[in-house]
PDB file of C-alpha atoms in Angstrom:
ATOM      1  CA  MET A   1      21.546  73.953  88.484  1.00 57.00           C
ATOM      2  CA  ALA A   2      21.976  71.664  91.448  1.00 57.00           C
ATOM      3  CA  THR A   3      25.640  71.221  90.762  1.00 59.00           C
ATOM      4  CA  ALA A   4      26.075  74.938  90.420  1.00 59.00           C
ATOM      5  CA  ARG A   5      24.352  75.492  93.806  1.00 64.00           C
ATOM      6  CA  GLY A   6      26.527  72.797  95.405  1.00 58.00           C
ATOM      7  CA  LEU A   7      29.624  74.394  94.050  1.00 61.00           C
ATOM      8  CA  VAL A   8      28.557  77.793  95.317  1.00 62.00           C
ATOM      9  CA  ARG A   9      27.931  76.355  98.775  1.00 63.00           C
ATOM     10  CA  ALA A  10      31.320  74.613  98.806  1.00 54.00           C
ATOM     11  CA  TRP A  11      32.967  77.803  97.681  1.00 61.00           C
ATOM     12  CA  ARG A  12      31.219  79.756 100.440  1.00 62.00           C
ATOM     13  CA  ARG A  13      32.329  77.233 103.036  1.00 57.00           C
ATOM     14  CA  LEU A  14      35.912  77.413 101.866  1.00 56.00           C
ATOM     15  CA  ARG A  15      35.786  81.178 101.989  1.00 58.00           C
ATOM     16  CA  LEU A  16      34.637  81.019 105.586  1.00 59.00           C
ATOM     17  CA  GLY A  17      37.518  78.728 106.463  1.00 58.00           C
ATOM     18  CA  VAL A  18      35.324  75.724 107.246  1.00 59.00           C
ATOM     19  CA  PRO A  19      36.646  72.456 105.813  1.00 57.00           C
ATOM     20  CA  PRO A  20      34.421  70.773 103.218  1.00 53.00           C
ATOM     21  CA  ARG A  21      32.086  68.090 104.511  1.00 63.00           C
ATOM     22  CA  ARG A  22      33.261  65.548 102.019  1.00 62.00           C
ATOM     23  CA  ALA A  23      36.812  64.446 102.678  1.00 55.00           C
ATOM     24  CA  LEU A  24      38.962  65.274  99.735  1.00 57.00           C
ATOM     25  CA  TRP A  25      41.276  62.692  98.292  1.00 60.00           C
ATOM     26  CA  GLY A  26      44.131  62.264 100.809  1.00 52.00           C
ATOM     27  CA  GLY A  27      42.709  64.975 103.059  1.00 51.00           C
ATOM     28  CA  LEU A  28      42.756  62.773 106.165  1.00 51.00           C
ATOM     29  CA  ARG A  29      46.317  61.732 105.510  1.00 53.00           C
ATOM     30  CA  LYS A  30      47.458  65.322 105.334  1.00 51.00           C
ATOM     31  CA  LYS A  31      45.890  66.109 108.671  1.00 51.00           C
ATOM     32  CA  VAL A  32      47.554  63.128 110.319  1.00 50.00           C
ATOM     33  CA  LYS A  33      50.960  63.987 108.834  1.00 51.00           C
ATOM     34  CA  GLU A  34      51.159  67.544 110.073  1.00 52.00           C
ATOM     35  CA  PRO A  35      51.195  66.914 113.840  1.00 51.00           C
ATOM     36  CA  GLU A  36      53.798  64.152 113.347  1.00 52.00           C
ATOM     37  CA  GLU A  37      56.068  66.469 111.373  1.00 54.00           C
ATOM     38  CA  VAL A  38      55.716  69.157 114.007  1.00 52.00           C
ATOM     39  CA  GLU A  39      56.691  66.679 116.731  1.00 55.00           C
ATOM     40  CA  THR A  40      59.747  65.377 114.889  1.00 54.00           C
ATOM     41  CA  ALA A  41      60.861  68.932 114.138  1.00 53.00           C
ATOM     42  CA  VAL A  42      60.608  69.842 117.791  1.00 55.00           C
ATOM     43  CA  LEU A  43      62.543  66.718 118.826  1.00 55.00           C
ATOM     44  CA  VAL A  44      65.428  67.529 116.458  1.00 56.00           C
ATOM     45  CA  LYS A  45      65.936  71.016 117.866  1.00 60.00           C
ATOM     46  CA  GLU A  46      66.314  69.903 121.445  1.00 63.00           C
ATOM     47  CA  PRO A  47      69.697  68.056 121.395  1.00 71.00           C
ATOM     48  CA  PRO A  48      72.782  70.389 121.163  1.00 73.00           C
ATOM     49  CA  ILE A  49      74.230  71.385 117.800  1.00 73.00           C
ATOM     50  CA  LEU A  50      77.381  69.364 117.123  1.00 77.00           C
ATOM     51  CA  VAL A  51      80.507  71.355 116.243  1.00 79.00           C
ATOM     52  CA  CYS A  52      82.564  70.026 113.352  1.00 81.00           C
ATOM     53  CA  PRO A  53      85.714  68.476 114.870  1.00 78.00           C
ATOM     54  CA  PRO A  54      89.076  69.848 113.677  1.00 76.00           C
ATOM     55  CA  PRO A  55      90.755  67.897 110.873  1.00 76.00           C
ATOM     56  CA  ARG A  56      93.164  65.169 111.933  1.00 76.00           C
ATOM     57  CA  SER A  57      96.707  66.411 112.160  1.00 77.00           C
ATOM     58  CA  ARG A  58      99.036  64.846 109.640  1.00 79.00           C
ATOM     59  CA  LYS A  59     101.980  64.919 112.002  1.00 81.00           C
ATOM     60  CA  TYR A  60     104.184  61.867 111.918  1.00 84.00           C
ATOM     61  CA  LEU A  61     107.382  61.213 113.814  1.00 85.00           C
ATOM     62  CA  PRO A  62     109.220  57.990 112.917  1.00 85.00           C
ATOM     63  CA  PRO A  63     109.706  55.813 116.001  1.00 85.00           C
ATOM     64  CA  GLU A  64     113.207  54.845 117.042  1.00 87.00           C
ATOM     65  CA  ASP A  65     112.751  51.109 116.556  1.00 88.00           C
ATOM     66  CA  LEU A  66     111.315  51.564 113.084  1.00 87.00           C
ATOM     67  CA  GLN A  67     113.843  49.308 111.379  1.00 87.00           C
ATOM     68  CA  SER A  68     113.272  46.360 113.677  1.00 88.00           C
ATOM     69  CA  ARG A  69     109.511  46.709 113.495  1.00 87.00           C
ATOM     70  CA  LEU A  70     109.564  46.852 109.728  1.00 86.00           C
ATOM     71  CA  GLU A  71     111.871  43.863 109.508  1.00 85.00           C
ATOM     72  CA  SER A  72     109.658  41.780 111.742  1.00 86.00           C
ATOM     73  CA  HIS A  73     106.582  42.645 109.679  1.00 85.00           C
ATOM     74  CA  VAL A  74     108.317  41.851 106.416  1.00 85.00           C
ATOM     75  CA  ARG A  75     109.561  38.509 107.660  1.00 85.00           C
ATOM     76  CA  GLU A  76     106.117  37.691 108.988  1.00 85.00           C
ATOM     77  CA  ILE A  77     104.398  38.440 105.698  1.00 84.00           C
ATOM     78  CA  PHE A  78     106.945  37.062 103.308  1.00 81.00           C
ATOM     79  CA  GLY A  79     107.620  33.951 105.325  1.00 78.00           C
ATOM     80  CA  PRO A  80     110.693  31.801 104.779  1.00 74.00           C
ATOM     81  CA  SER A  81     111.156  32.807 101.137  1.00 74.00           C
ATOM     82  CA  LEU A  82     113.038  35.945 102.190  1.00 71.00           C
ATOM     83  CA  SER A  83     116.743  36.372 101.480  1.00 70.00           C
ATOM     84  CA  GLU A  84     119.212  37.773 104.009  1.00 72.00           C
ATOM     85  CA  ASP A  85     118.775  41.388 102.953  1.00 77.00           C
ATOM     86  CA  TRP A  86     115.132  42.028 103.818  1.00 77.00           C
ATOM     87  CA  GLN A  87     115.235  45.516 102.351  1.00 79.00           C
ATOM     88  CA  LYS A  88     115.507  44.161  98.835  1.00 81.00           C
ATOM     89  CA  ALA A  89     112.338  42.107  99.160  1.00 80.00           C
ATOM     90  CA  SER A  90     110.226  42.940  96.144  1.00 81.00           C
ATOM     91  CA  LEU A  91     106.614  44.012  96.702  1.00 82.00           C
ATOM     92  CA  LYS A  92     105.363  43.115  93.243  1.00 85.00           C
ATOM     93  CA  GLU A  93     102.740  40.746  94.526  1.00 85.00           C
ATOM     94  CA  SER A  94      99.778  42.909  95.415  1.00 86.00           C
ATOM     95  CA  LYS A  95      98.625  40.684  98.288  1.00 88.00           C
ATOM     96  CA  LEU A  96     101.915  40.902 100.129  1.00 86.00           C
ATOM     97  CA  LYS A  97     102.195  44.606  99.418  1.00 88.00           C
ATOM     98  CA  TYR A  98      98.679  45.245 100.685  1.00 90.00           C
ATOM     99  CA  HIS A  99      99.171  43.248 103.867  1.00 88.00           C
ATOM    100  CA  LEU A 100     102.457  44.944 104.655  1.00 87.00           C
ATOM    101  CA  LEU A 101     101.277  48.486 103.987  1.00 88.00           C
ATOM    102  CA  ALA A 102      97.962  47.962 105.799  1.00 90.00           C
ATOM    103  CA  GLN A 103      99.690  46.604 108.901  1.00 89.00           C
ATOM    104  CA  LEU A 104     102.190  49.436 108.971  1.00 88.00           C
ATOM    105  CA  ALA A 105      99.477  52.059 108.480  1.00 88.00           C
ATOM    106  CA  ALA A 106      97.411  50.640 111.324  1.00 89.00           C
ATOM    107  CA  GLU A 107     100.408  50.372 113.648  1.00 88.00           C
ATOM    108  CA  LEU A 108     102.090  53.723 112.991  1.00 86.00           C
ATOM    109  CA  GLY A 109      98.954  55.756 112.202  1.00 85.00           C
ATOM    110  CA  HIS A 110     100.531  57.028 108.968  1.00 85.00           C
ATOM    111  CA  ALA A 111      99.504  55.605 105.597  1.00 85.00           C
ATOM    112  CA  VAL A 112     101.262  55.722 102.249  1.00 86.00           C
ATOM    113  CA  PRO A 113      99.267  58.147 100.035  1.00 87.00           C
ATOM    114  CA  ASN A 114      97.776  56.794  96.831  1.00 89.00           C
ATOM    115  CA  SER A 115     100.053  58.917  94.690  1.00 90.00           C
ATOM    116  CA  GLN A 116     103.154  57.235  96.091  1.00 88.00           C
ATOM    117  CA  LEU A 117     101.944  53.638  96.087  1.00 87.00           C
ATOM    118  CA  HIS A 118     103.551  52.932  92.732  1.00 88.00           C
ATOM    119  CA  GLN A 119     106.911  54.078  94.090  1.00 87.00           C
ATOM    120  CA  MET A 120     106.902  51.425  96.817  1.00 84.00           C
ATOM    121  CA  CYS A 121     108.652  48.641  94.934  1.00 86.00           C
ATOM    122  CA  THR A 122     110.889  47.197  97.628  1.00 85.00           C
ATOM    123  CA  ALA A 123     110.840  47.053 101.394  1.00 84.00           C
ATOM    124  CA  GLY A 124     113.696  49.557 101.335  1.00 86.00           C
ATOM    125  CA  ASP A 125     111.411  52.157  99.723  1.00 87.00           C
ATOM    126  CA  VAL A 126     108.826  51.555 102.439  1.00 87.00           C
ATOM    127  CA  LEU A 127     111.516  52.034 105.069  1.00 87.00           C
ATOM    128  CA  ALA A 128     112.618  55.306 103.466  1.00 88.00           C
ATOM    129  CA  PHE A 129     109.023  56.546 103.360  1.00 87.00           C
ATOM    130  CA  TYR A 130     108.384  55.770 106.993  1.00 88.00           C
ATOM    131  CA  SER A 131     111.661  57.329 108.082  1.00 88.00           C
ATOM    132  CA  THR A 132     110.709  60.758 106.735  1.00 87.00           C
ATOM    133  CA  GLN A 133     109.113  63.034 109.277  1.00 84.00           C
ATOM    134  CA  VAL A 134     105.902  64.872 108.399  1.00 82.00           C
ATOM    135  CA  LYS A 135     105.112  68.224 109.980  1.00 79.00           C
ATOM    136  CA  ASP A 136     101.782  69.980 109.597  1.00 74.00           C
ATOM    137  CA  ALA A 137     102.757  73.404 110.971  1.00 70.00           C
ATOM    138  CA  SER A 138     103.829  75.962 108.408  1.00 72.00           C
ATOM    139  CA  LYS A 139     107.358  77.301 108.541  1.00 72.00           C
ATOM    140  CA  PHE A 140     106.170  80.633 109.901  1.00 71.00           C
ATOM    141  CA  ASP A 141     104.424  78.982 112.846  1.00 73.00           C
ATOM    142  CA  GLU A 142     107.558  77.007 113.549  1.00 75.00           C
ATOM    143  CA  LEU A 143     109.623  80.160 113.356  1.00 75.00           C
ATOM    144  CA  CYS A 144     107.373  81.882 115.858  1.00 75.00           C
ATOM    145  CA  THR A 145     107.309  79.028 118.317  1.00 75.00           C
ATOM    146  CA  ALA A 146     111.049  78.417 118.032  1.00 78.00           C
ATOM    147  CA  GLU A 147     113.417  80.426 120.203  1.00 81.00           C
ATOM    148  CA  LEU A 148     114.253  83.633 118.439  1.00 84.00           C
ATOM    149  CA  PRO A 149     117.418  85.587 119.259  1.00 88.00           C
ATOM    150  CA  SER A 150     116.737  88.785 121.161  1.00 89.00           C
ATOM    151  CA  ASN A 151     117.501  91.035 118.191  1.00 91.00           C
ATOM    152  CA  LEU A 152     114.926  89.444 115.859  1.00 90.00           C
ATOM    153  CA  LYS A 153     111.335  90.655 116.148  1.00 88.00           C
ATOM    154  CA  ILE A 154     108.541  89.176 114.070  1.00 86.00           C
ATOM    155  CA  MET A 155     105.283  91.096 114.124  1.00 82.00           C
ATOM    156  CA  TRP A 156     102.153  89.176 113.269  1.00 72.00           C
ATOM    157  CA  GLU A 157      99.428  91.788 113.734  1.00 62.00           C
ATOM    158  CA  TYR A 158      98.152  92.246 110.213  1.00 54.00           C
TER     159      TYR A 158
ATOM    160  CA  MET B   1     125.181 114.031  85.169  1.00 85.00           C
ATOM    161  CA  THR B   2     128.803 115.054  85.348  1.00 91.00           C
ATOM    162  CA  ALA B   3     130.933 114.662  88.424  1.00 89.00           C
ATOM    163  CA  ARG B   4     130.776 118.401  88.987  1.00 92.00           C
ATOM    164  CA  GLY B   5     126.989 118.404  88.819  1.00 94.00           C
ATOM    165  CA  THR B   6     126.474 115.620  91.350  1.00 95.00           C
ATOM    166  CA  ALA B   7     127.366 115.514  95.026  1.00 95.00           C
ATOM    167  CA  SER B   8     130.767 114.308  96.176  1.00 95.00           C
ATOM    168  CA  ARG B   9     132.591 113.784  99.429  1.00 95.00           C
ATOM    169  CA  TYR B  10     136.022 112.989 100.775  1.00 95.00           C
ATOM    170  CA  LEU B  11     137.000 109.555 101.944  1.00 94.00           C
ATOM    171  CA  GLY B  12     136.354 109.084 105.622  1.00 92.00           C
ATOM    172  CA  SER B  13     135.005 106.738 108.279  1.00 92.00           C
ATOM    173  CA  VAL B  14     132.464 107.252 110.993  1.00 92.00           C
ATOM    174  CA  LEU B  15     134.340 108.220 114.178  1.00 92.00           C
ATOM    175  CA  ARG B  16     137.521 106.405 113.062  1.00 91.00           C
ATOM    176  CA  ASN B  17     135.732 103.028 113.154  1.00 92.00           C
ATOM    177  CA  GLY B  18     138.215 100.177 113.007  1.00 90.00           C
ATOM    178  CA  LEU B  19     141.106 102.082 114.520  1.00 91.00           C
ATOM    179  CA  GLY B  20     140.182 100.544 117.827  1.00 92.00           C
ATOM    180  CA  ARG B  21     137.281  98.106 117.949  1.00 93.00           C
ATOM    181  CA  TYR B  22     135.149  97.626 114.851  1.00 94.00           C
ATOM    182  CA  VAL B  23     131.480  98.490 115.415  1.00 94.00           C
ATOM    183  CA  CYS B  24     128.855  97.381 112.904  1.00 95.00           C
ATOM    184  CA  GLN B  25     127.314 100.568 111.610  1.00 96.00           C
ATOM    185  CA  LEU B  26     123.981  99.007 110.756  1.00 96.00           C
ATOM    186  CA  GLN B  27     121.516  99.789 113.515  1.00 95.00           C
ATOM    187  CA  ARG B  28     118.186  98.479 112.289  1.00 95.00           C
ATOM    188  CA  LEU B  29     116.894  96.326 109.436  1.00 96.00           C
ATOM    189  CA  SER B  30     113.158  96.346 108.670  1.00 95.00           C
ATOM    190  CA  LEU B  31     111.834  93.703 106.290  1.00 94.00           C
ATOM    191  CA  ALA B  32     108.343  94.366 104.961  1.00 94.00           C
ATOM    192  CA  PHE B  33     106.865  91.670 102.768  1.00 94.00           C
ATOM    193  CA  SER B  34     103.527  90.237 101.785  1.00 92.00           C
ATOM    194  CA  PRO B  35     102.500  86.795 103.123  1.00 87.00           C
ATOM    195  CA  GLY B  36     100.807  86.055  99.784  1.00 87.00           C
ATOM    196  CA  GLY B  37     101.967  87.740  96.616  1.00 89.00           C
ATOM    197  CA  GLN B  38     104.430  86.410  94.094  1.00 93.00           C
ATOM    198  CA  SER B  39     106.916  89.263  94.299  1.00 94.00           C
ATOM    199  CA  SER B  40     107.532  88.463  97.967  1.00 94.00           C
ATOM    200  CA  ARG B  41     108.469  84.876  97.222  1.00 94.00           C
ATOM    201  CA  GLY B  42     112.171  85.457  97.647  1.00 94.00           C
ATOM    202  CA  ALA B  43     111.559  87.537 100.748  1.00 94.00           C
ATOM    203  CA  ARG B  44     109.475  84.787 102.318  1.00 92.00           C
ATOM    204  CA  GLY B  45     112.134  82.224 101.499  1.00 92.00           C
ATOM    205  CA  TYR B  46     114.797  84.454 103.014  1.00 94.00           C
ATOM    206  CA  ILE B  47     112.795  84.810 106.221  1.00 91.00           C
ATOM    207  CA  GLU B  48     112.174  81.081 106.438  1.00 88.00           C
ATOM    208  CA  GLU B  49     115.777  80.084 105.912  1.00 88.00           C
ATOM    209  CA  LYS B  50     118.326  82.826 106.365  1.00 92.00           C
ATOM    210  CA  VAL B  51     117.158  85.623 108.623  1.00 92.00           C
ATOM    211  CA  LEU B  52     117.677  83.616 111.795  1.00 91.00           C
ATOM    212  CA  ASP B  53     121.328  82.974 110.912  1.00 92.00           C
ATOM    213  CA  PHE B  54     121.848  86.626 110.037  1.00 95.00           C
ATOM    214  CA  ALA B  55     120.364  87.734 113.360  1.00 93.00           C
ATOM    215  CA  LYS B  56     122.628  85.353 115.254  1.00 93.00           C
ATOM    216  CA  GLN B  57     125.754  86.442 113.394  1.00 94.00           C
ATOM    217  CA  ASN B  58     125.019  90.165 113.885  1.00 94.00           C
ATOM    218  CA  PRO B  59     123.780  90.552 117.448  1.00 94.00           C
ATOM    219  CA  GLY B  60     124.190  94.322 117.257  1.00 94.00           C
ATOM    220  CA  VAL B  61     121.587  94.704 114.524  1.00 95.00           C
ATOM    221  CA  VAL B  62     117.861  94.661 115.334  1.00 96.00           C
ATOM    222  CA  VAL B  63     115.805  92.933 112.655  1.00 95.00           C
ATOM    223  CA  TYR B  64     112.117  93.693 112.372  1.00 94.00           C
ATOM    224  CA  VAL B  65     110.052  91.342 110.211  1.00 93.00           C
ATOM    225  CA  THR B  66     106.597  92.697 109.351  1.00 91.00           C
ATOM    226  CA  PRO B  67     104.258  90.748 107.129  1.00 89.00           C
ATOM    227  CA  GLN B  68     101.774  93.213 105.670  1.00 89.00           C
ATOM    228  CA  LYS B  69      99.839  93.616 102.456  1.00 89.00           C
ATOM    229  CA  CYS B  70     102.255  95.517 100.247  1.00 89.00           C
ATOM    230  CA  ARG B  71     102.788  95.590  96.514  1.00 91.00           C
ATOM    231  CA  SER B  72     106.531  95.189  96.619  1.00 94.00           C
ATOM    232  CA  PRO B  73     108.631  93.934  99.523  1.00 96.00           C
ATOM    233  CA  THR B  74     111.277  96.319 100.848  1.00 96.00           C
ATOM    234  CA  VAL B  75     114.190  96.248 103.220  1.00 96.00           C
ATOM    235  CA  VAL B  76     114.992  99.467 105.100  1.00 96.00           C
ATOM    236  CA  ALA B  77     118.453  99.794 106.621  1.00 97.00           C
ATOM    237  CA  GLU B  78     119.077 102.462 109.261  1.00 96.00           C
ATOM    238  CA  TYR B  79     122.619 103.348 110.290  1.00 96.00           C
ATOM    239  CA  LEU B  80     124.203 104.734 113.419  1.00 95.00           C
ATOM    240  CA  ASN B  81     124.913 108.093 111.812  1.00 93.00           C
ATOM    241  CA  GLY B  82     121.212 108.494 110.958  1.00 95.00           C
ATOM    242  CA  ALA B  83     121.342 107.549 107.281  1.00 95.00           C
ATOM    243  CA  VAL B  84     118.394 105.493 105.965  1.00 96.00           C
ATOM    244  CA  ARG B  85     118.629 103.272 102.890  1.00 96.00           C
ATOM    245  CA  GLU B  86     115.612 101.577 101.376  1.00 96.00           C
ATOM    246  CA  GLU B  87     115.964  98.758  98.885  1.00 95.00           C
ATOM    247  CA  ILE B  88     113.242  96.957  96.977  1.00 96.00           C
ATOM    248  CA  ILE B  89     113.620  93.179  97.063  1.00 96.00           C
ATOM    249  CA  ALA B  90     110.707  92.341  94.764  1.00 95.00           C
ATOM    250  CA  ASP B  91     111.278  89.378  92.443  1.00 95.00           C
ATOM    251  CA  LYS B  92     114.678  88.568  93.898  1.00 95.00           C
ATOM    252  CA  THR B  93     115.936  85.146  94.809  1.00 95.00           C
ATOM    253  CA  VAL B  94     116.929  84.131  98.305  1.00 95.00           C
ATOM    254  CA  ALA B  95     120.631  84.215  97.369  1.00 96.00           C
ATOM    255  CA  GLU B  96     120.363  87.735  95.976  1.00 96.00           C
ATOM    256  CA  ILE B  97     118.595  88.983  99.080  1.00 96.00           C
ATOM    257  CA  THR B  98     121.202  87.354 101.328  1.00 97.00           C
ATOM    258  CA  GLN B  99     123.943  89.084  99.375  1.00 97.00           C
ATOM    259  CA  LEU B 100     122.153  92.427  99.530  1.00 96.00           C
ATOM    260  CA  VAL B 101     121.555  92.227 103.253  1.00 97.00           C
ATOM    261  CA  GLN B 102     125.178  91.296 103.839  1.00 96.00           C
ATOM    262  CA  LYS B 103     126.255  94.298 101.772  1.00 96.00           C
ATOM    263  CA  LEU B 104     124.011  96.581 103.834  1.00 96.00           C
ATOM    264  CA  ALA B 105     125.490  95.182 107.026  1.00 96.00           C
ATOM    265  CA  ASN B 106     129.033  95.779 105.790  1.00 95.00           C
ATOM    266  CA  GLN B 107     128.373  99.408 104.806  1.00 94.00           C
ATOM    267  CA  SER B 108     128.826 102.406 107.036  1.00 93.00           C
ATOM    268  CA  GLY B 109     126.055 104.969 106.810  1.00 91.00           C
ATOM    269  CA  LEU B 110     128.072 107.394 104.663  1.00 94.00           C
ATOM    270  CA  GLU B 111     126.427 108.431 101.408  1.00 92.00           C
ATOM    271  CA  ILE B 112     127.189 106.538  98.241  1.00 93.00           C
ATOM    272  CA  ILE B 113     128.384 109.409  96.064  1.00 94.00           C
ATOM    273  CA  ARG B 114     131.609 110.208  94.231  1.00 95.00           C
ATOM    274  CA  ILE B 115     134.668 110.114  96.473  1.00 95.00           C
ATOM    275  CA  ARG B 116     137.039 112.918  95.545  1.00 95.00           C
ATOM    276  CA  LYS B 117     140.242 111.196  96.547  1.00 95.00           C
ATOM    277  CA  PRO B 118     140.722 107.518  97.221  1.00 96.00           C
ATOM    278  CA  PHE B 119     142.949 108.376 100.187  1.00 96.00           C
ATOM    279  CA  HIS B 120     142.772 110.497 103.310  1.00 94.00           C
ATOM    280  CA  THR B 121     145.143 111.133 106.171  1.00 93.00           C
ATOM    281  CA  ASP B 122     144.986 113.337 109.253  1.00 91.00           C
ATOM    282  CA  ASN B 123     148.776 113.667 109.408  1.00 93.00           C
ATOM    283  CA  PRO B 124     149.927 114.396 105.873  1.00 93.00           C
ATOM    284  CA  SER B 125     153.427 115.402 107.000  1.00 95.00           C
ATOM    285  CA  ILE B 126     155.479 114.441 110.061  1.00 96.00           C
ATOM    286  CA  GLN B 127     158.491 116.681 109.686  1.00 94.00           C
ATOM    287  CA  GLY B 128     156.687 119.482 107.865  1.00 94.00           C
ATOM    288  CA  GLN B 129     155.648 119.965 104.233  1.00 95.00           C
ATOM    289  CA  TRP B 130     158.573 120.893 101.947  1.00 96.00           C
ATOM    290  CA  HIS B 131     158.633 124.376 100.518  1.00 95.00           C
ATOM    291  CA  PRO B 132     161.399 126.095  98.552  1.00 94.00           C
ATOM    292  CA  PHE B 133     162.918 127.662 101.651  1.00 91.00           C
ATOM    293  CA  THR B 134     163.378 124.385 103.497  1.00 91.00           C
ATOM    294  CA  ASN B 135     167.076 123.409 103.655  1.00 91.00           C
ATOM    295  CA  LYS B 136     168.196 126.888 102.674  1.00 90.00           C
ATOM    296  CA  PRO B 137     170.252 128.865 105.241  1.00 88.00           C
ATOM    297  CA  SER B 138     168.194 131.640 106.631  1.00 83.00           C
ATOM    298  CA  THR B 139     169.593 135.256 107.117  1.00 80.00           C
ATOM    299  CA  LEU B 140     168.169 138.433 108.646  1.00 77.00           C
ATOM    300  CA  PRO B 141     167.535 141.278 106.131  1.00 72.00           C
ATOM    301  CA  GLY B 142     170.466 143.483 107.351  1.00 72.00           C
ATOM    302  CA  GLN B 143     172.954 140.606 107.278  1.00 73.00           C
ATOM    303  CA  SER B 144     172.300 139.797 103.628  1.00 67.00           C
ATOM    304  CA  LEU B 145     173.032 143.458 102.552  1.00 68.00           C
ATOM    305  CA  ARG B 146     176.357 143.441 104.474  1.00 72.00           C
ATOM    306  CA  ARG B 147     177.374 140.256 102.668  1.00 69.00           C
ATOM    307  CA  LEU B 148     176.589 141.861  99.389  1.00 70.00           C
ATOM    308  CA  GLU B 149     178.884 144.872 100.266  1.00 74.00           C
ATOM    309  CA  GLN B 150     181.677 142.573 101.373  1.00 75.00           C
ATOM    310  CA  GLN B 151     181.578 140.298  98.384  1.00 70.00           C
ATOM    311  CA  PRO B 152     180.083 142.164  95.477  1.00 64.00           C
ATOM    312  CA  ASN B 153     181.537 139.737  92.846  1.00 65.00           C
ATOM    313  CA  LYS B 154     179.842 136.677  94.149  1.00 58.00           C
ATOM    314  CA  VAL B 155     176.414 138.141  93.662  1.00 51.00           C
TER     315      VAL B 155
END
């Protein structure tokens, strides 16, 4: 009887929107959390939305003194055990290979992709790789930007 | 169809081209291709590699390159005498397209139909066409009768 009356009263209070007198389990915690969450949410909105930066261009132009640079690096890493023809120096030892490729990547800003690592067996291969130019513009863009003769018209509005 | 049923023409050139200076009869070349699409693969390759050289070698021809969404790439050749020829270059290699474009540039705009005679001349005879009375002495009508009266046996 008493319990039933208590329940009815609690129910009535809840209906009216008044919080129950007895703190429910974790009720206090909930009340404390809400204002904090509101504050943090407000703080996040204030600073400006960052725009995603454009992807790094993969352009690479081999420098003119590439050969000398490469030779100096190879001699530095391999030490005195190198023969006269530095291009034939084998890169079988992973430590030497790693050091050489890491230095070159840091210096020239152009790294050997993972798929071609197994092809780099000698210093000559590395030289050949770094001598190839890499362009990131498609051929059509190049065609447009290049000087066209006056009788060739390319229309791009599509 | 038979030769009689189809159109035919006589051999000729446009305004005696080549007698003096040779003028390329191709006026305009319009290349329409799709930027995606597998049938335009050859066309795209041609535009990347060869069209620039063609334009430089033939400065009298205007080349329009229009990438647009089309099912099959085409090349439309317009000639100085008003003739228009459209060719489909779908699923062709770069070499085939180069050859085709060169052929279109070499053509005059005259129709490609049966040619009645493989020769033509404006001056078929210099001294006059032979007929049975050439090289025969000519006489007036009265004179021939008098000869007959004088020499009846010879007739």
